[in-house]
Amino acid sequence: MSKPSGEPSFEKALAELEKIVARMESGELSLEQALSAHKRGLELARFCQKQLEAAQQQVKVLEGEVLKPLAAASQAEADEDR
């Protein structure tokens, strides 16, 4: 699956988002800079969320829509071991 040109990878977007959060938490930004950083952070968060949702859909297809909650899967494995 190729990305459109200019679109960052999930990892790069997440790294940029982490840097923005750190800068905002440091309190070193002016109001205008903080607003701009917040806007960019929202864009990056939405992008990352979409990437995660797409990955989840791919996993569902690969698993044949047979995803189980972790607790149920662990219980099923325990039952099989008996």
XYZ file of C-alpha atoms in Angstrom:
82
model
C 0.000 0.000 0.000
C 1.685 3.189 -1.126
C 1.172 6.607 0.419
C 0.349 9.725 -1.567
C 3.388 11.932 -2.019
C 3.864 14.376 0.812
C 1.960 12.229 3.315
C 4.129 11.266 6.312
C 4.427 7.737 7.585
C 2.588 6.840 10.769
C 5.871 6.743 12.662
C 6.978 10.192 11.462
C 3.581 11.700 12.221
C 3.592 10.194 15.712
C 7.138 11.445 16.375
C 6.155 14.954 15.270
C 3.067 14.816 17.469
C 5.181 13.786 20.471
C 7.519 16.736 19.865
C 4.568 19.126 19.672
C 3.159 17.813 22.938
C 6.535 18.201 24.649
C 6.881 21.795 23.408
C 3.364 22.660 24.522
C 3.889 21.079 27.934
C 7.132 23.013 28.414
C 5.211 26.300 28.405
C 7.763 27.966 26.131
C 5.319 28.778 23.315
C 3.561 32.074 22.798
C -0.208 32.039 22.429
C -0.008 32.135 18.622
C 2.613 29.381 18.578
C 0.548 27.270 20.971
C -2.559 27.659 18.810
C -0.609 26.755 15.690
C 0.976 23.767 17.445
C -2.438 22.660 18.700
C -3.886 22.831 15.182
C -0.975 20.806 13.766
C -1.273 18.335 16.632
C -4.949 17.764 15.856
C -4.120 17.161 12.195
C -1.434 14.648 13.141
C -3.673 12.922 15.701
C -6.442 12.534 13.110
C -3.963 11.196 10.555
C -2.595 8.663 13.053
C -6.107 7.607 14.069
C -7.049 7.005 10.436
C -3.871 4.971 9.913
C -4.649 2.857 12.980
C -8.236 2.291 11.843
C -6.997 1.223 8.406
C -4.537 -1.195 9.984
C -7.281 -2.607 12.185
C -9.461 -3.197 9.128
C -6.590 -4.989 7.404
C -6.118 -7.232 10.442
C -9.827 -8.047 10.468
C -9.645 -9.042 6.795
C -6.522 -11.119 7.365
C -8.060 -12.815 10.396
C -11.309 -13.454 8.567
C -13.303 -11.204 10.885
C -12.637 -13.646 13.733
C -11.197 -11.248 16.275
C -11.776 -12.218 19.886
C -11.319 -10.141 23.014
C -7.977 -10.931 24.643
C -9.604 -12.480 27.717
C -11.765 -14.787 25.582
C -8.759 -15.846 23.500
C -6.734 -16.598 26.625
C -9.603 -18.628 28.103
C -9.991 -20.587 24.850
C -6.277 -21.435 24.860
C -6.475 -22.515 28.503
C -9.459 -24.750 27.704
C -7.563 -26.347 24.810
C -4.574 -27.129 27.067
C -6.749 -29.193 29.445
